[in-house]
Each structure stands twice: as structure tokens, then as C-alpha cells.
PDB file of C-alpha atoms and ligand atoms in Angstrom:
ATOM      1  CA  MET A   1     112.186 118.448  92.972  1.00  0.00           C
ATOM      2  CA  THR A   2     109.050 119.168  95.087  1.00  0.00           C
ATOM      3  CA  THR A   3     106.909 116.382  96.054  1.00  0.00           C
ATOM      4  CA  PRO A   4     103.089 116.257  96.940  1.00  0.00           C
ATOM      5  CA  GLN A   5     102.347 116.676 100.593  1.00  0.00           C
ATOM      6  CA  ASP A   6      99.244 114.488 101.013  1.00  0.00           C
ATOM      7  CA  THR A   7      96.934 114.341 104.145  1.00  0.00           C
ATOM      8  CA  TYR A   8      96.471 110.420 105.004  1.00  0.00           C
ATOM      9  CA  THR A   9      92.943 110.252 105.506  1.00  0.00           C
ATOM     10  CA  HIS A  10      92.811 107.554 108.068  1.00  0.00           C
ATOM     11  CA  GLY A  11      95.807 109.204 110.246  1.00  0.00           C
ATOM     12  CA  HIS A  12      97.757 107.110 112.615  1.00  0.00           C
ATOM     13  CA  HIS A  13      95.498 106.627 115.808  1.00  0.00           C
ATOM     14  CA  PRO A  14      95.750 103.618 117.614  1.00  0.00           C
ATOM     15  CA  SER A  15      92.619 101.848 116.410  1.00  0.00           C
ATOM     16  CA  VAL A  16      93.749 102.469 112.829  1.00  0.00           C
ATOM     17  CA  LEU A  17      97.363 101.070 113.894  1.00  0.00           C
ATOM     18  CA  ARG A  18      95.955  98.167 115.418  1.00  0.00           C
ATOM     19  CA  SER A  19      93.581  97.437 112.368  1.00  0.00           C
ATOM     20  CA  HIS A  20      96.544  97.762 110.120  1.00  0.00           C
ATOM     21  CA  GLY A  21      98.432  95.449 112.407  1.00  0.00           C
ATOM     22  CA  ALA A  22      95.975  92.117 111.671  1.00  0.00           C
ATOM     23  CA  ARG A  23      97.443  92.263 108.487  1.00  0.00           C
ATOM     24  CA  THR A  24      99.745  89.359 107.135  1.00  0.00           C
ATOM     25  CA  ALA A  25     101.881  88.493 104.141  1.00  0.00           C
ATOM     26  CA  GLN A  26      99.264  85.724 103.499  1.00  0.00           C
ATOM     27  CA  ASN A  27      96.086  87.882 103.793  1.00  0.00           C
ATOM     28  CA  SER A  28      97.489  90.639 102.143  1.00  0.00           C
ATOM     29  CA  ALA A  29     100.200  90.142  99.769  1.00  0.00           C
ATOM     30  CA  GLY A  30      99.273  86.400  98.473  1.00  0.00           C
ATOM     31  CA  TYR A  31      99.653  87.486  94.802  1.00  0.00           C
ATOM     32  CA  LEU A  32     103.541  88.348  95.403  1.00  0.00           C
ATOM     33  CA  LEU A  33     104.765  85.054  97.528  1.00  0.00           C
ATOM     34  CA  HIS A  34     106.051  83.655  94.937  1.00  0.00           C
ATOM     35  CA  ARG A  35     108.540  86.100  94.236  1.00  0.00           C
ATOM     36  CA  LEU A  36     109.838  86.045  97.917  1.00  0.00           C
ATOM     37  CA  GLN A  37     112.593  83.533  98.688  1.00  0.00           C
ATOM     38  CA  PRO A  38     115.820  83.486 100.855  1.00  0.00           C
ATOM     39  CA  GLY A  39     117.935  86.539  99.882  1.00  0.00           C
ATOM     40  CA  THR A  40     115.237  88.568  98.022  1.00  0.00           C
ATOM     41  CA  ARG A  41     115.834  92.310  98.699  1.00  0.00           C
ATOM     42  CA  VAL A  42     112.383  93.922  99.599  1.00  0.00           C
ATOM     43  CA  LEU A  43     111.452  97.530 100.072  1.00  0.00           C
ATOM     44  CA  ASP A  44     107.852  98.140 101.483  1.00  0.00           C
ATOM     45  CA  VAL A  45     107.032 101.730 100.899  1.00  0.00           C
ATOM     46  CA  GLY A  46     104.071 103.235 103.312  1.00  0.00           C
ATOM     47  CA  CYS A  47     104.869 100.067 105.658  1.00  0.00           C
ATOM     48  CA  GLY A  48     102.592 101.295 108.424  1.00  0.00           C
ATOM     49  CA  PRO A  49     102.757  99.310 111.568  1.00  0.00           C
ATOM     50  CA  GLY A  50     104.816  96.831 109.670  1.00  0.00           C
ATOM     51  CA  SER A  51     102.944  93.532 110.435  1.00  0.00           C
ATOM     52  CA  ILE A  52     103.285  92.520 106.667  1.00  0.00           C
ATOM     53  CA  THR A  53     107.307  94.066 106.680  1.00  0.00           C
ATOM     54  CA  LEU A  54     107.967  91.629 109.446  1.00  0.00           C
ATOM     55  CA  ASP A  55     106.272  88.568 107.626  1.00  0.00           C
ATOM     56  CA  PHE A  56     108.537  89.316 104.325  1.00  0.00           C
ATOM     57  CA  ALA A  57     111.449  89.496 106.652  1.00  0.00           C
ATOM     58  CA  GLU A  58     110.917  85.770 108.052  1.00  0.00           C
ATOM     59  CA  LEU A  59     110.329  84.795 104.125  1.00  0.00           C
ATOM     60  CA  VAL A  60     113.550  86.312 102.732  1.00  0.00           C
ATOM     61  CA  ALA A  61     116.075  85.949 105.966  1.00  0.00           C
ATOM     62  CA  PRO A  62     118.997  86.555 105.788  1.00  0.00           C
ATOM     63  CA  ALA A  63     118.116  89.416 103.327  1.00  0.00           C
ATOM     64  CA  ILE A  64     117.151  92.771 104.949  1.00  0.00           C
ATOM     65  CA  VAL A  65     113.936  94.001 104.547  1.00  0.00           C
ATOM     66  CA  THR A  66     113.465  97.650 104.640  1.00  0.00           C
ATOM     67  CA  GLY A  67     110.105  99.376 105.712  1.00  0.00           C
ATOM     68  CA  ILE A  68     109.677 103.180 104.900  1.00  0.00           C
ATOM     69  CA  GLU A  69     107.336 105.591 106.066  1.00  0.00           C
ATOM     70  CA  ASN A  70     107.012 109.367 106.136  1.00  0.00           C
ATOM     71  CA  VAL A  71     105.458 109.226 109.877  1.00  0.00           C
ATOM     72  CA  GLU A  72     107.601 108.134 112.744  1.00  0.00           C
ATOM     73  CA  THR A  73     104.632 106.603 114.899  1.00  0.00           C
ATOM     74  CA  PRO A  74     104.173 103.734 112.650  1.00  0.00           C
ATOM     75  CA  LEU A  75     107.952 103.270 112.524  1.00  0.00           C
ATOM     76  CA  GLU A  76     107.990 103.018 116.233  1.00  0.00           C
ATOM     77  CA  VAL A  77     105.810 100.290 116.270  1.00  0.00           C
ATOM     78  CA  GLY A  78     107.384  98.308 113.689  1.00  0.00           C
ATOM     79  CA  ARG A  79     110.419  98.374 115.549  1.00  0.00           C
ATOM     80  CA  ALA A  80     108.770  97.309 118.774  1.00  0.00           C
ATOM     81  CA  ALA A  81     107.190  94.576 117.062  1.00  0.00           C
ATOM     82  CA  ALA A  82     110.370  93.277 115.434  1.00  0.00           C
ATOM     83  CA  ALA A  83     112.168  93.602 118.371  1.00  0.00           C
ATOM     84  CA  SER A  84     109.449  91.595 120.728  1.00  0.00           C
ATOM     85  CA  ALA A  85     109.302  88.944 117.725  1.00  0.00           C
ATOM     86  CA  GLY A  86     113.182  88.815 117.796  1.00  0.00           C
ATOM     87  CA  ILE A  87     113.175  89.474 113.909  1.00  0.00           C
ATOM     88  CA  GLY A  88     116.738  91.274 113.359  1.00  0.00           C
ATOM     89  CA  ASN A  89     116.793  91.426 109.355  1.00  0.00           C
ATOM     90  CA  VAL A  90     114.399  94.350 109.375  1.00  0.00           C
ATOM     91  CA  GLN A  91     114.765  97.863 109.230  1.00  0.00           C
ATOM     92  CA  PHE A  92     112.329 100.547 109.627  1.00  0.00           C
ATOM     93  CA  LEU A  93     113.432 104.121 108.100  1.00  0.00           C
ATOM     94  CA  PRO A  94     111.588 107.466 107.596  1.00  0.00           C
ATOM     95  CA  GLY A  95     111.045 107.898 103.999  1.00  0.00           C
ATOM     96  CA  ASP A  96     108.857 109.288 101.222  1.00  0.00           C
ATOM     97  CA  VAL A  97     107.551 107.383  98.257  1.00  0.00           C
ATOM     98  CA  TYR A  98     107.870 110.399  95.922  1.00  0.00           C
ATOM     99  CA  ALA A  99     111.506 110.674  96.664  1.00  0.00           C
ATOM    100  CA  LEU A 100     113.159 107.244  97.868  1.00  0.00           C
ATOM    101  CA  ASP A 101     116.462 107.785  99.241  1.00  0.00           C
ATOM    102  CA  PHE A 102     118.008 104.901  97.609  1.00  0.00           C
ATOM    103  CA  PRO A 103     120.150 104.229  94.169  1.00  0.00           C
ATOM    104  CA  ASP A 104     118.536 102.918  91.332  1.00  0.00           C
ATOM    105  CA  GLN A 105     118.118  99.442  90.883  1.00  0.00           C
ATOM    106  CA  SER A 106     118.458  98.455  94.625  1.00  0.00           C
ATOM    107  CA  PHE A 107     115.742  95.980  95.330  1.00  0.00           C
ATOM    108  CA  ASP A 108     114.334  92.628  94.059  1.00  0.00           C
ATOM    109  CA  VAL A 109     110.824  93.728  95.189  1.00  0.00           C
ATOM    110  CA  VAL A 110     108.992  97.141  95.674  1.00  0.00           C
ATOM    111  CA  HIS A 111     105.903  96.702  97.368  1.00  0.00           C
ATOM    112  CA  ALA A 112     102.994  99.230  98.514  1.00  0.00           C
ATOM    113  CA  HIS A 113     100.082  97.943 100.282  1.00  0.00           C
ATOM    114  CA  GLN A 114      97.336 100.377 100.664  1.00  0.00           C
ATOM    115  CA  VAL A 115      99.462 103.202 100.053  1.00  0.00           C
ATOM    116  CA  LEU A 116      98.800 104.277  96.246  1.00  0.00           C
ATOM    117  CA  GLN A 117      95.044 104.909  97.176  1.00  0.00           C
ATOM    118  CA  HIS A 118      96.290 107.521  99.507  1.00  0.00           C
ATOM    119  CA  LEU A 119      98.246 109.662  97.368  1.00  0.00           C
ATOM    120  CA  SER A 120      97.342 112.564  95.164  1.00  0.00           C
ATOM    121  CA  ASP A 121      99.864 111.287  92.468  1.00  0.00           C
ATOM    122  CA  PRO A 122      99.810 107.393  92.401  1.00  0.00           C
ATOM    123  CA  VAL A 123     101.716 107.461  88.939  1.00  0.00           C
ATOM    124  CA  ALA A 124     104.781 109.330  90.127  1.00  0.00           C
ATOM    125  CA  ALA A 125     105.062 107.248  93.004  1.00  0.00           C
ATOM    126  CA  LEU A 126     104.998 104.137  90.747  1.00  0.00           C
ATOM    127  CA  ARG A 127     107.567 105.846  88.586  1.00  0.00           C
ATOM    128  CA  GLU A 128     109.727 106.171  91.764  1.00  0.00           C
ATOM    129  CA  MET A 129     109.238 102.405  92.807  1.00  0.00           C
ATOM    130  CA  LYS A 130     110.451 101.406  89.215  1.00  0.00           C
ATOM    131  CA  ARG A 131     113.472 103.455  89.675  1.00  0.00           C
ATOM    132  CA  VAL A 132     114.823 101.584  92.608  1.00  0.00           C
ATOM    133  CA  CYS A 133     113.822  98.152  91.441  1.00  0.00           C
ATOM    134  CA  LYS A 134     116.359  95.753  89.874  1.00  0.00           C
ATOM    135  CA  PRO A 135     115.719  94.852  86.287  1.00  0.00           C
ATOM    136  CA  GLU A 136     114.998  91.268  87.095  1.00  0.00           C
ATOM    137  CA  GLY A 137     112.871  92.270  90.190  1.00  0.00           C
ATOM    138  CA  VAL A 138     109.431  93.295  90.439  1.00  0.00           C
ATOM    139  CA  VAL A 139     107.165  96.305  91.644  1.00  0.00           C
ATOM    140  CA  ALA A 140     104.253  95.072  93.622  1.00  0.00           C
ATOM    141  CA  ALA A 141     100.944  97.235  94.890  1.00  0.00           C
ATOM    142  CA  ARG A 142      97.695  96.297  96.320  1.00  0.00           C
ATOM    143  CA  ASP A 143      94.809  98.660  97.150  1.00  0.00           C
ATOM    144  CA  ALA A 144      91.104  98.452  98.025  1.00  0.00           C
ATOM    145  CA  ASP A 145      88.270  99.568  96.310  1.00  0.00           C
ATOM    146  CA  TYR A 146      85.927 101.356  98.483  1.00  0.00           C
ATOM    147  CA  ALA A 147      82.999 101.431  96.088  1.00  0.00           C
ATOM    148  CA  ALA A 148      83.205  97.949  95.586  1.00  0.00           C
ATOM    149  CA  MET A 149      82.817  96.955  99.133  1.00  0.00           C
ATOM    150  CA  THR A 150      79.792  94.984  99.977  1.00  0.00           C
ATOM    151  CA  TRP A 151      78.381  93.794 103.236  1.00  0.00           C
ATOM    152  CA  PHE A 152      74.949  92.092 104.354  1.00  0.00           C
ATOM    153  CA  PRO A 153      72.741  93.245 106.425  1.00  0.00           C
ATOM    154  CA  ALA A 154      72.269  96.835 104.377  1.00  0.00           C
ATOM    155  CA  THR A 155      72.085  99.567 106.880  1.00  0.00           C
ATOM    156  CA  GLU A 156      72.051 103.352 106.489  1.00  0.00           C
ATOM    157  CA  GLY A 157      74.484 103.985 108.833  1.00  0.00           C
ATOM    158  CA  MET A 158      77.222 101.677 107.427  1.00  0.00           C
ATOM    159  CA  SER A 159      76.078 103.232 103.546  1.00  0.00           C
ATOM    160  CA  ARG A 160      76.934 106.603 105.250  1.00  0.00           C
ATOM    161  CA  TRP A 161      80.247 105.638 106.446  1.00  0.00           C
ATOM    162  CA  GLN A 162      81.011 104.521 102.730  1.00  0.00           C
ATOM    163  CA  ASP A 163      79.828 107.695 101.460  1.00  0.00           C
ATOM    164  CA  LEU A 164      81.427 109.905 103.726  1.00  0.00           C
ATOM    165  CA  TYR A 165      84.861 108.143 103.669  1.00  0.00           C
ATOM    166  CA  ARG A 166      85.115 108.163  99.817  1.00  0.00           C
ATOM    167  CA  ALA A 167      84.135 111.959 100.108  1.00  0.00           C
ATOM    168  CA  LEU A 168      86.948 112.525 102.652  1.00  0.00           C
ATOM    169  CA  ALA A 169      89.658 110.527 100.770  1.00  0.00           C
ATOM    170  CA  CYS A 170      88.402 112.533  97.517  1.00  0.00           C
ATOM    171  CA  GLY A 171      88.747 115.802  99.364  1.00  0.00           C
ATOM    172  CA  ASN A 172      92.300 114.854 100.168  1.00  0.00           C
ATOM    173  CA  GLY A 173      92.890 114.605  96.591  1.00  0.00           C
ATOM    174  CA  ALA A 174      93.142 110.855  97.015  1.00  0.00           C
ATOM    175  CA  GLU A 175      91.322 107.996  95.021  1.00  0.00           C
ATOM    176  CA  PRO A 176      89.230 105.568  97.416  1.00  0.00           C
ATOM    177  CA  ASP A 177      88.413 103.506  94.322  1.00  0.00           C
ATOM    178  CA  ALA A 178      92.061 102.811  93.646  1.00  0.00           C
ATOM    179  CA  GLY A 179      91.834  98.850  92.922  1.00  0.00           C
ATOM    180  CA  ARG A 180      90.106  99.108  89.857  1.00  0.00           C
ATOM    181  CA  ARG A 181      92.660 101.772  88.742  1.00  0.00           C
ATOM    182  CA  LEU A 182      95.827  99.986  89.181  1.00  0.00           C
ATOM    183  CA  LEU A 183      96.478  98.770  86.044  1.00  0.00           C
ATOM    184  CA  SER A 184      96.141 101.836  84.364  1.00  0.00           C
ATOM    185  CA  TRP A 185      98.238 103.876  86.983  1.00  0.00           C
ATOM    186  CA  ALA A 186     101.042 101.405  86.244  1.00  0.00           C
ATOM    187  CA  GLN A 187     100.659 101.656  82.502  1.00  0.00           C
ATOM    188  CA  GLN A 188     100.650 105.605  82.814  1.00  0.00           C
ATOM    189  CA  ALA A 189     104.000 104.964  84.917  1.00  0.00           C
ATOM    190  CA  GLY A 190     105.496 103.278  81.690  1.00  0.00           C
ATOM    191  CA  PHE A 191     105.327  99.694  82.592  1.00  0.00           C
ATOM    192  CA  GLY A 192     104.542  97.600  79.590  1.00  0.00           C
ATOM    193  CA  HIS A 193     104.175  94.078  81.306  1.00  0.00           C
ATOM    194  CA  VAL A 194     101.762  94.040  84.123  1.00  0.00           C
ATOM    195  CA  GLN A 195     100.020  91.194  85.617  1.00  0.00           C
ATOM    196  CA  SER A 196      96.962  92.307  87.271  1.00  0.00           C
ATOM    197  CA  SER A 197      94.928  90.456  89.639  1.00  0.00           C
ATOM    198  CA  ALA A 198      92.250  90.967  92.363  1.00  0.00           C
ATOM    199  CA  SER A 199      91.453  89.280  95.645  1.00  0.00           C
ATOM    200  CA  VAL A 200      89.197  89.965  98.743  1.00  0.00           C
ATOM    201  CA  TRP A 201      89.102  90.262 102.272  1.00  0.00           C
ATOM    202  CA  CYS A 202      85.957  88.457 103.937  1.00  0.00           C
ATOM    203  CA  TYR A 203      84.808  89.187 107.275  1.00  0.00           C
ATOM    204  CA  ALA A 204      82.263  86.348 108.377  1.00  0.00           C
ATOM    205  CA  THR A 205      83.184  84.550 111.665  1.00  0.00           C
ATOM    206  CA  PRO A 206      82.471  86.263 114.991  1.00  0.00           C
ATOM    207  CA  GLU A 207      86.158  86.856 115.645  1.00  0.00           C
ATOM    208  CA  GLU A 208      86.391  88.472 112.153  1.00  0.00           C
ATOM    209  CA  ARG A 209      83.541  90.586 112.516  1.00  0.00           C
ATOM    210  CA  THR A 210      85.188  91.925 115.794  1.00  0.00           C
ATOM    211  CA  VAL A 211      88.627  92.928 113.885  1.00  0.00           C
ATOM    212  CA  TRP A 212      87.181  94.487 110.984  1.00  0.00           C
ATOM    213  CA  GLY A 213      83.773  95.880 112.499  1.00  0.00           C
ATOM    214  CA  GLY A 214      85.053  96.545 116.213  1.00  0.00           C
ATOM    215  CA  ALA A 215      88.318  98.418 114.785  1.00  0.00           C
ATOM    216  CA  TRP A 216      85.950 100.499 112.429  1.00  0.00           C
ATOM    217  CA  ALA A 217      83.456 101.290 115.392  1.00  0.00           C
ATOM    218  CA  GLU A 218      86.356 102.777 117.141  1.00  0.00           C
ATOM    219  CA  ARG A 219      88.152 104.358 113.989  1.00  0.00           C
ATOM    220  CA  VAL A 220      84.950 106.536 113.143  1.00  0.00           C
ATOM    221  CA  THR A 221      85.089 108.093 116.666  1.00  0.00           C
ATOM    222  CA  SER A 222      88.452 108.364 117.637  1.00  0.00           C
ATOM    223  CA  SER A 223      90.675 108.652 114.357  1.00  0.00           C
ATOM    224  CA  ALA A 224      91.355 111.401 112.092  1.00  0.00           C
ATOM    225  CA  PHE A 225      88.113 110.245 110.171  1.00  0.00           C
ATOM    226  CA  SER A 226      85.957 111.971 112.803  1.00  0.00           C
ATOM    227  CA  SER A 227      87.796 115.067 113.083  1.00  0.00           C
ATOM    228  CA  GLN A 228      88.226 115.673 109.553  1.00  0.00           C
ATOM    229  CA  ALA A 229      84.559 114.913 108.855  1.00  0.00           C
ATOM    230  CA  ILE A 230      83.453 117.414 111.380  1.00  0.00           C
ATOM    231  CA  THR A 231      85.812 119.906 111.035  1.00  0.00           C
ATOM    232  CA  ARG A 232      84.876 120.217 107.110  1.00  0.00           C
ATOM    233  CA  GLY A 233      81.255 120.412 108.005  1.00  0.00           C
ATOM    234  CA  PHE A 234      80.564 117.007 106.335  1.00  0.00           C
ATOM    235  CA  CYS A 235      78.593 115.520 109.288  1.00  0.00           C
ATOM    236  CA  THR A 236      77.843 116.120 112.910  1.00  0.00           C
ATOM    237  CA  GLU A 237      78.860 114.072 115.994  1.00  0.00           C
ATOM    238  CA  SER A 238      75.697 112.612 116.196  1.00  0.00           C
ATOM    239  CA  ASP A 239      76.046 111.469 112.788  1.00  0.00           C
ATOM    240  CA  ILE A 240      79.395 110.121 113.691  1.00  0.00           C
ATOM    241  CA  ALA A 241      77.773 108.416 116.495  1.00  0.00           C
ATOM    242  CA  ALA A 242      75.162 106.946 114.575  1.00  0.00           C
ATOM    243  CA  MET A 243      77.926 105.580 112.338  1.00  0.00           C
ATOM    244  CA  ALA A 244      79.811 103.989 115.139  1.00  0.00           C
ATOM    245  CA  ARG A 245      76.440 102.279 116.347  1.00  0.00           C
ATOM    246  CA  ALA A 246      75.679 100.921 113.041  1.00  0.00           C
ATOM    247  CA  TRP A 247      79.426  99.158 112.829  1.00  0.00           C
ATOM    248  CA  HIS A 248      78.753  97.882 116.479  1.00  0.00           C
ATOM    249  CA  ASP A 249      75.298  96.246 115.462  1.00  0.00           C
ATOM    250  CA  TRP A 250      76.798  94.713 112.387  1.00  0.00           C
ATOM    251  CA  VAL A 251      79.390  92.995 114.642  1.00  0.00           C
ATOM    252  CA  GLU A 252      76.801  91.674 116.814  1.00  0.00           C
ATOM    253  CA  GLN A 253      74.745  90.456 113.950  1.00  0.00           C
ATOM    254  CA  PRO A 254      75.170  86.419 113.758  1.00  0.00           C
ATOM    255  CA  ASP A 255      74.639  86.413 109.708  1.00  0.00           C
ATOM    256  CA  ALA A 256      76.750  89.515 109.080  1.00  0.00           C
ATOM    257  CA  TRP A 257      79.336  89.311 106.166  1.00  0.00           C
ATOM    258  CA  PHE A 258      81.505  91.881 104.623  1.00  0.00           C
ATOM    259  CA  ALA A 259      83.779  91.420 101.759  1.00  0.00           C
ATOM    260  CA  VAL A 260      86.615  94.060 100.461  1.00  0.00           C
ATOM    261  CA  LEU A 261      87.527  93.890  96.819  1.00  0.00           C
ATOM    262  CA  HIS A 262      91.258  94.705  96.017  1.00  0.00           C
ATOM    263  CA  GLY A 263      93.209  95.342  92.733  1.00  0.00           C
ATOM    264  CA  GLU A 264      96.824  93.692  92.419  1.00  0.00           C
ATOM    265  CA  ILE A 265      99.604  94.568  90.153  1.00  0.00           C
ATOM    266  CA  LEU A 266     102.863  92.961  89.537  1.00  0.00           C
ATOM    267  CA  CYS A 267     105.042  95.233  87.483  1.00  0.00           C
ATOM    268  CA  ASP A 268     107.858  94.428  85.111  1.00  0.00           C
ATOM    269  CA  PRO A 269     110.686  97.172  85.559  1.00  0.00           C
ATOM    270  CA  THR A 270     112.588  96.747  82.321  1.00  0.00           C
ATOM    271  CA  SER A 271     108.819  96.920  80.193  1.00  0.00           C
TER     272      SER A 271
HETATM  273  C1  SAM B   1      96.496 102.419 104.823  1.00  0.00           C
HETATM  274  S1  SAM B   1      98.390 102.388 105.481  1.00  0.00           S
HETATM  275  C2  SAM B   1      99.048 101.037 104.887  1.00  0.00           C
HETATM  276  C3  SAM B   1     100.056 100.500 105.838  1.00  0.00           C
HETATM  277  C4  SAM B   1     100.860  99.102 105.450  1.00  0.00           C
HETATM  278  N1  SAM B   1     101.236  99.126 104.091  1.00  0.00           N
HETATM  279  C5  SAM B   1      99.661  97.952 105.630  1.00  0.00           C
HETATM  280  O1  SAM B   1      99.235  97.693 104.549  1.00  0.00           O
HETATM  281  O2  SAM B   1      99.410  97.885 106.791  1.00  0.00           O
HETATM  282  C6  SAM B   1      99.400 103.749 104.461  1.00  0.00           C
HETATM  283  C7  SAM B   1     100.492 104.150 104.815  1.00  0.00           C
HETATM  284  O3  SAM B   1     101.071 104.763 103.707  1.00  0.00           O
HETATM  285  C8  SAM B   1     102.118 105.758 104.249  1.00  0.00           C
HETATM  286  N2  SAM B   1     102.253 107.149 103.537  1.00  0.00           N
HETATM  287  C9  SAM B   1     101.554 107.895 102.928  1.00  0.00           C
HETATM  288  N3  SAM B   1     101.793 108.633 101.924  1.00  0.00           N
HETATM  289  C10 SAM B   1     102.959 108.215 102.106  1.00  0.00           C
HETATM  290  C11 SAM B   1     104.723 108.703 101.578  1.00  0.00           C
HETATM  291  N4  SAM B   1     104.403 110.161 100.427  1.00  0.00           N
HETATM  292  N5  SAM B   1     105.694 108.208 101.712  1.00  0.00           N
HETATM  293  C12 SAM B   1     105.692 106.928 102.413  1.00  0.00           C
HETATM  294  N6  SAM B   1     104.640 106.618 103.160  1.00  0.00           N
HETATM  295  C13 SAM B   1     103.354 107.092 102.895  1.00  0.00           C
HETATM  296  C14 SAM B   1     100.937 106.223 105.975  1.00  0.00           C
HETATM  297  O4  SAM B   1     101.405 106.986 106.709  1.00  0.00           O
HETATM  298  C15 SAM B   1     100.185 105.224 106.036  1.00  0.00           C
HETATM  299  O5  SAM B   1     100.816 104.545 107.088  1.00  0.00           O
END
């Protein structure tokens, strides 16, 4: 079987991994927490640096949680974080969501956070997640919706950032406005019973603005975002610098506010 060779728009620069590392089961998987208890076997596909994966491990101990990634760099970050937190019931393994290296019906929960939006064939990925999920288990996914992001104050530099990110992701065959499409993708993957919900990340305090906006100020200049944008002729170095300035200015604004809408799905694998 051939699997798509997708380009991951964000890349794995330290600024990206640091930003992803701020995620927790509480702030990113609240819709799934009621399905996690001691003994639940979890597969976390596209686990990134593994901060959510490690929270899952604490919630389901002594069961082993498995995080998989098709790139080694974030797996190393996850393993180091597990060692430093003394969490032993987790493994970070190389793997591809399109061709999971596990037998049918291996896991109680098969989870993907902010992964389907980066794939050229999210429906194929959901079918493969369904295959490795036990009949009494659940396939869970949550994705942001870039077009639905909203913030204050409006600035040209941040609007330009939003437009550019969406153009880059679409150019990679991905879908930046994934949140609104999760239910449709799950239905196309053959799930009959899907519980669909939405939730937001909101950044409003000085600390929250620094975590979100400070990370983006660095990501636009240093991550794969800028190299892809410039190489493909979408913008110039000075455009990138203007976007970074806009993010820095937003962080400093005392009344600045940003909301990221997400779609969420809980899919019954037997349906
Ligand atoms: C936005 S990150 C999300 C990381 C983590 N789930 C989180 O929310 O912190 C998406 C991750 O999916 C991974 N990914 C992309 N395509 C993949 C594939 N085909 N199989 C496994 N992982 C993949 C990327 O390497 C990236 O680390």
C-alpha cells in the first residue's frame, strides 16, 4: 500500500515544539477525559512533543500509552519529558497514521490532536484509526479552524499571517479550516455514530498572550513557516518581519484577546 507523503506545514523548529508543549489533556482534550480511566489503552497519533500524551499516561496508569510520530525529533522531546517527569507507562514510537503498525482492535482510545488538518487524506487516516480501535472503544480527534480564529485588536500584520498560513497549508494539500469538517470526514470514513462538539483556546492574560503570541512571533521568522513562504514566493523577508512585529505588538497590548475555535469528534468504531 502506498501512503501519502505529506508536507507538515509547521515543521519541528524548537519554537513550534515549545508551543505544542504547552498543551495539556485539560486544555486540549476535555471532550475525551470522561473516556479515560486507569487501565484504558490509548494510542496518540501525531503526538508531537507529547505533553498531552504524558497527561494521558498519568490518567490511565498502569496502562501503557503509545505516542507515534512520523518524525524522530518530537519523539526525542517526548521521551526526555517522560524521563524527567518519572512517567514510565508511556512509549514514543515512530509510525505513520496512514499505516499503523498495530493489529486490528488494539486500543480503547485512538486519539489525534491537531493532526488531521495537516493530512492530504484525513478520511484515510480516520479509517486506519478505526481499524486499530477496539469495538467498545472510541476514535477521538480535535482540530483548529484557522478561518474561524478571531482576535482583538485587528491588525494588518496578523490578518496577513492568517491568510499566509492558510495559503501555505492548502498548498501542502492540507486543510487549515479542519475544525468545521471533522464530522463530515468521520462520516466519509464510515462512522455512523459521531458525537461532535466545539471548544476554544482563549488567550487574554499577559501570560497567555506571551505563550501564544510570543511563540507565533518566533515561529513566523524561524520555523518552516517563513522558509516555505519565501521559497514559494508568497512573501518577502520584510513581510515576514512585519508579521513578527505585529505579533510582538499584540502581546504587549493590555486589552489584546485571541480565540481559536476547534471542532471535536468522538466516533463509535462499531457504527
Ligand atoms: C500540530 S502537531 C500536533 C502534536 C500533538 N498532537 C499536539 O497537539 O501537541 C501535528 C503532528 O502530526 C505529525 N504528523 C504529521 N503527519 C503524520 C503522519 N502521517 N503520521 C504520524 N504523525 C504525523 C507531525 O509530525 C506533527 O508533530
